[in-house]
């Protein structure tokens, strides 16, 4: 059986390779042989995630014609990639991209830093902000006042408290998406929601299409569930989804599920437009793929006057294709582990029935707190505080990184909590390692890819501002200097991820 899960056409690969010519070469760089330049170009596309791992490459003759080079040049480039572990081949199945064995995904940078370590370490690993007080305290106090009637029951509500389900349905309806409480299930955070969806729809060995890059914790959740991840490269910068690639993957791989973040994508910050949303829903419907849409960042629009597109589920009026996941964790506070699923009533019933073998239900007190916020106007006040804080932090971090690390490249998103940064050719994994030694914690790019892509990136969240943001950038610059000099304290290896 072939090991590839998607395919890259000759014309598409030629366009990607030609786009690399716009990047300036380093000082004193000699022009490599044609086959070596081609091999390096493909390798860079894989490491940056612009060509997914396990993507079938065009035949030698097809690519030679598209690039106007000899077939011998392409054959030599493919052979070099195979020798380096970036290409695998099988007679009759073709050749597909890979990453060398022995390069495990970095394990650092996303788990919350212990509070006792915060005094000496600037934590840029976790994209979460402190609670927007006084609204957390008020919400808990309001929940305690509402608790007594529930305390006289068994406390198990597998679908969620009826009052909160009704409130969430009402909010979707107010956004122009008519919704009944029977279409809502309350979960233990967005992670709990997606875990339940994966177990219901995608058994072990099923294919799940994911954006590349994507949210690291969700990727790991899916791996541990036994899914076969099919990466679909994002468009450059903040352009959102590459719809040609999505249509091709959905048609060729026919994944059971697809997971996307349409609103201020984590980690890139991209905001998908309405045409992209409509096109992806249509493509998923045609392929028989269930589209799981993560809306956890949807309320974190930071720029004034930004008009948000319609929710993705608004392009699926029959409710047969899109499942929406929301959460209080990003918009309000990560410690408020309340999430929810919006889907067709029969899907909700199946998710609720399966819950008897998982966590049985979500804590009542936290549900009451979120319901209090939503019903009193406290939610809007709290989210307003969160937006102002994230906007101030974003602007401070952007200014500091541009000053201290002028070679690093990024596009400034209009919302969300994350900045996706190309590190000027430095290894993101080495930056993460050395960063902890100089007092700044940052997750490396490969955490957000499938099988080792994005080595030349790091993710910087908007969790610090002011003088702390400036100090974070200073420490990152110190780490970058150590990486450039090869002073990593371990195996020296290559200093950068490009030859």
XYZ file of C-alpha atoms in Angstrom, residues 211-215 234 240-241 259-272 297 413 415-418 448:
29
model
C -4.013 22.584 8.426
C -0.239 22.740 8.229
C 0.748 24.276 10.603
C -1.962 23.598 13.161
C -2.567 23.717 16.920
C -1.692 27.043 4.617
C -5.695 31.710 5.058
C -6.457 28.426 3.353
C -9.971 20.033 11.514
C -9.608 23.774 10.833
C -9.322 27.064 12.720
C -11.027 29.671 10.564
C -10.881 32.600 13.007
C -7.361 33.833 13.845
C -5.724 30.530 13.167
C -3.402 29.070 15.781
C -0.476 29.551 15.186
C -0.444 31.809 12.096
C -3.239 34.238 13.060
C -4.861 33.996 9.604
C -8.555 34.841 9.221
C -10.345 32.827 6.514
C -10.337 32.483 18.933
C -2.489 39.217 12.581
C -6.737 39.062 16.072
C -6.061 35.948 18.090
C -3.185 35.395 20.485
C -0.235 34.207 18.398
C 2.822 22.700 15.013
